[in-house]
Amino acid sequence: MQLLIEQLLNGLQLSLTLFLLAAGLTLVFGIMGVINLAHGSLYMLGAYAGALAAARFGSFWLALPAALLAAGLIGAAMELLVVRRLYARDHLSQVLATFGLILFFNGTIAWGVGLAPLQMDTPDLLSGFVQIAPGLPYPTYRLAVMAVGGAVALGLWYVIARTKLGMLIRAGSDKREMVSALGVDIAGLFTLVFGLGALLAGLAGVMVGPIRSVQIGMGEQVLITTFVVIVVGGVGSIRGAFVGALLIGMADTLSRAFAPMLLKLWLAGALADGLGAALSSIMIYLVMAVVLVVRPRGLFPAED
Amino acid sequence: MGLNRQTLAGLIVIACLMAVPFAAPLLGGNYVVTLATRVVILAIAASSLDLLLGRGGLVSFGHAAYFGLGGYVVGIAGFHLANDVPIFGWAGSNEALVVWPLAMLVSGFAALIIGALSLRTAGVYFIMITLAFAQMIYFVFVALKYYGGDDGLSLSARNLFAGERVTNPATFYWISLGALGLCLLVQWRLVASRFGMALRGAASSERRMAALGFSVYGYRLAAFVIAGMMAGLAGALWANLNRFVSPDMMGWVRSGQFMVMVIMGGVSSLFGPIIGAAAFLLIEIALSGRTEHWQVIFGPFVLLVALFAPRGIWGLIRAKGEP
Amino acid sequence: MTAALTLTGLTKSFGALRATDNVTLSVEANERHAIIGPNGAGKSTLIGQITGEIRPDAGRIAFFGADITGWSVPKRALAGLGRSFQITQLCADFSALDNVALAVQAQQGHSWRFLRAAQSDASLRAPAMEALARVGLAARAQTRVDALSHGERRQLELAAALAMNPRLLVLDEPMAGMGPQESERMIGILQALRGKVTMLLVEHDMDAVFALADRISVLVNGALLTTGDPAAVRSDPAVRAAYLGGEA
């Protein structure tokens, strides 16, 4: 029972991290029609900026703004220099161009920082445990990550549902001309949204820093999982991104924790461990396959 | 006018490929033959991807999965034979004429399943889903500790070809070149056939094709399976060339590289992917010889190709308005 | 004799907007039937439902007696429902001939031939050339679509639809974007089809409609206002009100 609660919380924490990434990616696609593979790089760059700043200044509280600033600025620069030229292009060019960006960012980190993973310390303030149930301590930092993720989700919902910026975002890529006719600076809006998405990716990256190690390749791994989230939720939909993130975050965490254990009920130990490891590493893709069979456009397809 | 530029360029490519074993002693011997073999094998994979990217208009971002599966069929069949452990009652095999077709079947079957699911969607969904399923297969092989997991599998020797050992690099080159020739021949006929017309028409305007009475799903799925089988053959050859297979063969970076080769060489062309594979390897060698962090240069190069030269090298050869 | 096309109570809403409002009408075999209406009357939505690209919320579509309401676009096409698009939908990197040959190929149903070259296949080319000749494009057969003029592309749209040997030809604004001369030419081509093919025509060009149609249906705000012969529709005060009264 305690293990289940703990794993549910871990799942929730992964879900909220995935949501931060999926939200930005799905917005960029929904509004600008661009598939951005380098979104994972922004996550990595946020983590690296955070880890480097933490190592230099010795404080998580300086690392956090450093990561946000780095990811946001690099994101905005990316939009201005590259992504802007891709709006009118086909998906193939977009995939290729942003693939080139990934190689560039990975190469730059390898060159400038090195291949060895970086570690980031948990901030002192959040380093303890909270007794969330009798006999069940849970790391404070992870709870804080969840709180931030939840707050961002609420904030995003507010922005999109209630503000003028949200209205413009909801107007979507199809009604671009209409929005433009209303005298809105579309180019500026795009840079803003892209920068916002980058900021969220950087936030996710720096928050994950103290939990996992910071290394090259972390971006792509999480990017592909984020794709699964978006496919499950429905491209272009924030609500879809949220539900997809929950589903995938939980499926991944719970299957990793329990699949070998459950298989041991029927199979011999070693075999159950092997099969369980394989099964849990592909669980999210199986979930995606099922969703595809039932609802090819995801659970919450954006209106077209 | 006689020869047009494309035919001429194609003949030059063929002549260069045929000349490699003869010119090799002048150029650096086996190193050059092995390098050319790599080009040829990657060209098979890239050209099979072009059937989807170019002709079919289907941006598949998981093509390395079929390449890797083909490689693992060779690896696993050899592993069971060498260790004298049967697999599903089969002793395993070391004979190319058995293992390579099997590799094509396995890759084709995976492509059938993945294609059947992925082709229910289109556009950006399709890109993400093909990538995700390829990643799934990648993780399966990482988790399969029995076959080496992350570390991969080494082959004790290359496959026998019709019972003969293939130790001479030039012989293996000719075998690979024969496979490439066969794949190109099939592609050439395929593209011009009724099936090819339906596939290309669907890439050009799906709406029109539906209004004419075409259900494009079936044609696309068939193309997906054919491309998967060819990639599987390439993977089987690659495993033989390196005498090693690992999950990296099917990683997303590989898929991306195949895409780079196709586009750099030129989409929707018979010879473009060969030129692309050659250009890719030469650039890799040239850059990695200079710096360990060659991707810092190669990444922006890929970006520039995507932005400014989306028709690739073949696009320069192809005259305007030519098919 | 069964009608070529019968719509019964066809209804489609987008949100609060009733794009098609309980439309019932029929197109008789060999008739040339035009649908007119002010902008936003729901003509495109109606065409979409007839060809199968849009699913109606309610109502039923019968094609020569068969209920095709749930059929896919390709299935309707193979049953003999040919169409042209308002905004040209051609394979831009194909030659004019290949575009039409695709239509022939679809009708022949032999697209699972992998190895024989389609472009030298006489059983595809002959009917395709014939269709091109019918619309006066024979001389442009080998020209790529992206090198054709706008008017020629419209003609090619028609040729592709004709090559399907359709039992019903749905033409979505065949004159759209054409100059007077090109329109004249297209009207001539369509005139020559009289009695050979049943036609449902959506068109803005009133001269064309009155020159071509045996009967005209008027659509306003998604609903059918009236159906009648050209003279009756022309003199109908309700039609005049709809066009001039600015209620649309």
PDB file of C-alpha atoms in Angstrom, chain A residues 29 35 37 82 85-86 89 91-93 95-97 99-104 107-108 110-111 220-221 224 227-228 230-231 234-235 277-278 281-282 285-286 288-289 292-293 296-297, chain B residues 53 59 61 117-118 120-121 123-125 127-129 131-133 135-137 139-140 143 252-253 256-257 259-260 263 267 292-293 295-296 298-300 302-303 305-308 310:
ATOM      1  CA  PHE A  29       2.649  22.847 -33.252  1.00  0.00           C
ATOM      2  CA  ILE A  35       7.229  20.175 -35.400  1.00  0.00           C
ATOM      3  CA  LEU A  37      12.535  18.176 -32.451  1.00  0.00           C
ATOM      4  CA  VAL A  82      15.586  29.246 -37.585  1.00  0.00           C
ATOM      5  CA  ARG A  85      11.918  30.226 -41.693  1.00  0.00           C
ATOM      6  CA  LEU A  86      10.167  26.898 -41.260  1.00  0.00           C
ATOM      7  CA  ARG A  89       7.848  24.649 -45.108  1.00  0.00           C
ATOM      8  CA  HIS A  91       7.227  18.708 -42.205  1.00  0.00           C
ATOM      9  CA  LEU A  92      10.207  17.024 -43.793  1.00  0.00           C
ATOM     10  CA  SER A  93      12.227  20.257 -43.827  1.00  0.00           C
ATOM     11  CA  VAL A  95      12.235  17.619 -39.032  1.00  0.00           C
ATOM     12  CA  LEU A  96      15.560  17.857 -40.802  1.00  0.00           C
ATOM     13  CA  ALA A  97      16.311  21.407 -39.682  1.00  0.00           C
ATOM     14  CA  PHE A  99      17.412  17.474 -36.181  1.00  0.00           C
ATOM     15  CA  GLY A 100      20.396  19.578 -37.213  1.00  0.00           C
ATOM     16  CA  LEU A 101      19.776  21.783 -34.187  1.00  0.00           C
ATOM     17  CA  ILE A 102      19.838  18.781 -31.857  1.00  0.00           C
ATOM     18  CA  LEU A 103      23.196  17.673 -33.253  1.00  0.00           C
ATOM     19  CA  PHE A 104      24.493  21.188 -32.830  1.00  0.00           C
ATOM     20  CA  GLY A 107      27.898  18.720 -29.914  1.00  0.00           C
ATOM     21  CA  THR A 108      28.251  22.103 -28.264  1.00  0.00           C
ATOM     22  CA  ALA A 110      30.043  17.825 -25.415  1.00  0.00           C
ATOM     23  CA  TRP A 111      32.637  20.309 -26.581  1.00  0.00           C
ATOM     24  CA  GLU A 220      15.915  13.291 -26.889  1.00  0.00           C
ATOM     25  CA  GLN A 221      14.799  10.597 -24.513  1.00  0.00           C
ATOM     26  CA  ILE A 224      10.199  10.960 -27.613  1.00  0.00           C
ATOM     27  CA  PHE A 227       5.687  12.812 -28.468  1.00  0.00           C
ATOM     28  CA  VAL A 228       3.885   9.809 -27.061  1.00  0.00           C
ATOM     29  CA  ILE A 230       1.002  14.416 -27.428  1.00  0.00           C
ATOM     30  CA  VAL A 231      -0.110  11.633 -29.721  1.00  0.00           C
ATOM     31  CA  GLY A 234      -4.191  14.985 -29.323  1.00  0.00           C
ATOM     32  CA  VAL A 235      -1.908  17.421 -31.114  1.00  0.00           C
ATOM     33  CA  ALA A 277      11.955  -4.888 -17.581  1.00  0.00           C
ATOM     34  CA  ALA A 278      11.191  -5.232 -21.282  1.00  0.00           C
ATOM     35  CA  SER A 281      10.163  -0.029 -20.950  1.00  0.00           C
ATOM     36  CA  ILE A 282       7.671  -0.381 -23.783  1.00  0.00           C
ATOM     37  CA  TYR A 285       4.216   2.727 -26.506  1.00  0.00           C
ATOM     38  CA  LEU A 286       1.642   0.006 -25.975  1.00  0.00           C
ATOM     39  CA  MET A 288      -0.087   4.752 -27.490  1.00  0.00           C
ATOM     40  CA  ALA A 289      -0.858   1.853 -29.821  1.00  0.00           C
ATOM     41  CA  LEU A 292      -4.282   4.902 -31.909  1.00  0.00           C
ATOM     42  CA  VAL A 293      -6.521   1.958 -32.624  1.00  0.00           C
ATOM     43  CA  PRO A 296      -6.418   7.857 -34.187  1.00  0.00           C
ATOM     44  CA  ARG A 297      -6.402  11.604 -33.520  1.00  0.00           C
TER      45      ARG A 297
ATOM     46  CA  LEU B  53       9.725  10.186 -47.875  1.00  0.00           C
ATOM     47  CA  VAL B  59       7.772  11.274 -43.244  1.00  0.00           C
ATOM     48  CA  PHE B  61      11.160   8.926 -38.593  1.00  0.00           C
ATOM     49  CA  LEU B 117      -1.133   1.560 -36.885  1.00  0.00           C
ATOM     50  CA  SER B 118       0.809   4.656 -37.938  1.00  0.00           C
ATOM     51  CA  ARG B 120      -4.235   5.533 -39.532  1.00  0.00           C
ATOM     52  CA  THR B 121      -2.911   9.021 -38.907  1.00  0.00           C
ATOM     53  CA  GLY B 123       1.202  14.539 -40.920  1.00  0.00           C
ATOM     54  CA  VAL B 124       2.861  15.335 -37.641  1.00  0.00           C
ATOM     55  CA  TYR B 125       1.183  12.423 -35.856  1.00  0.00           C
ATOM     56  CA  ILE B 127       6.234  11.463 -37.671  1.00  0.00           C
ATOM     57  CA  MET B 128       5.884  11.173 -33.919  1.00  0.00           C
ATOM     58  CA  ILE B 129       4.347   7.711 -34.002  1.00  0.00           C
ATOM     59  CA  LEU B 131       9.626   7.600 -34.124  1.00  0.00           C
ATOM     60  CA  ALA B 132       7.955   6.319 -30.968  1.00  0.00           C
ATOM     61  CA  PHE B 133       7.490   2.775 -32.254  1.00  0.00           C
ATOM     62  CA  GLN B 135      12.133   3.737 -29.950  1.00  0.00           C
ATOM     63  CA  MET B 136       9.987   0.964 -28.515  1.00  0.00           C
ATOM     64  CA  ILE B 137      11.837  -1.657 -30.550  1.00  0.00           C
ATOM     65  CA  PHE B 139      14.144  -0.423 -25.818  1.00  0.00           C
ATOM     66  CA  VAL B 140      13.113  -4.030 -26.325  1.00  0.00           C
ATOM     67  CA  ALA B 143      16.189  -4.880 -22.294  1.00  0.00           C
ATOM     68  CA  TRP B 252      16.613   7.615 -33.473  1.00  0.00           C
ATOM     69  CA  VAL B 253      19.952   9.172 -34.482  1.00  0.00           C
ATOM     70  CA  GLY B 256      17.677  10.923 -38.558  1.00  0.00           C
ATOM     71  CA  GLN B 257      20.868  10.152 -40.449  1.00  0.00           C
ATOM     72  CA  MET B 259      16.716  11.118 -43.502  1.00  0.00           C
ATOM     73  CA  VAL B 260      19.686  13.435 -43.911  1.00  0.00           C
ATOM     74  CA  ILE B 263      17.404  14.802 -48.484  1.00  0.00           C
ATOM     75  CA  VAL B 267      14.275  13.082 -52.583  1.00  0.00           C
ATOM     76  CA  GLU B 292      35.974  14.979 -31.965  1.00  0.00           C
ATOM     77  CA  HIS B 293      33.000  17.336 -31.746  1.00  0.00           C
ATOM     78  CA  GLN B 295      28.512  17.497 -34.797  1.00  0.00           C
ATOM     79  CA  VAL B 296      28.963  21.128 -33.853  1.00  0.00           C
ATOM     80  CA  PHE B 298      27.572  18.964 -39.010  1.00  0.00           C
ATOM     81  CA  GLY B 299      24.386  20.064 -37.181  1.00  0.00           C
ATOM     82  CA  PRO B 300      24.321  23.557 -38.695  1.00  0.00           C
ATOM     83  CA  VAL B 302      22.129  19.806 -41.893  1.00  0.00           C
ATOM     84  CA  LEU B 303      20.120  22.854 -40.894  1.00  0.00           C
ATOM     85  CA  VAL B 305      20.538  21.909 -46.238  1.00  0.00           C
ATOM     86  CA  ALA B 306      17.002  21.817 -44.859  1.00  0.00           C
ATOM     87  CA  LEU B 307      16.581  25.567 -45.214  1.00  0.00           C
ATOM     88  CA  PHE B 308      18.287  26.272 -48.496  1.00  0.00           C
ATOM     89  CA  PRO B 310      15.693  20.865 -49.787  1.00  0.00           C
TER      90      PRO B 310
END
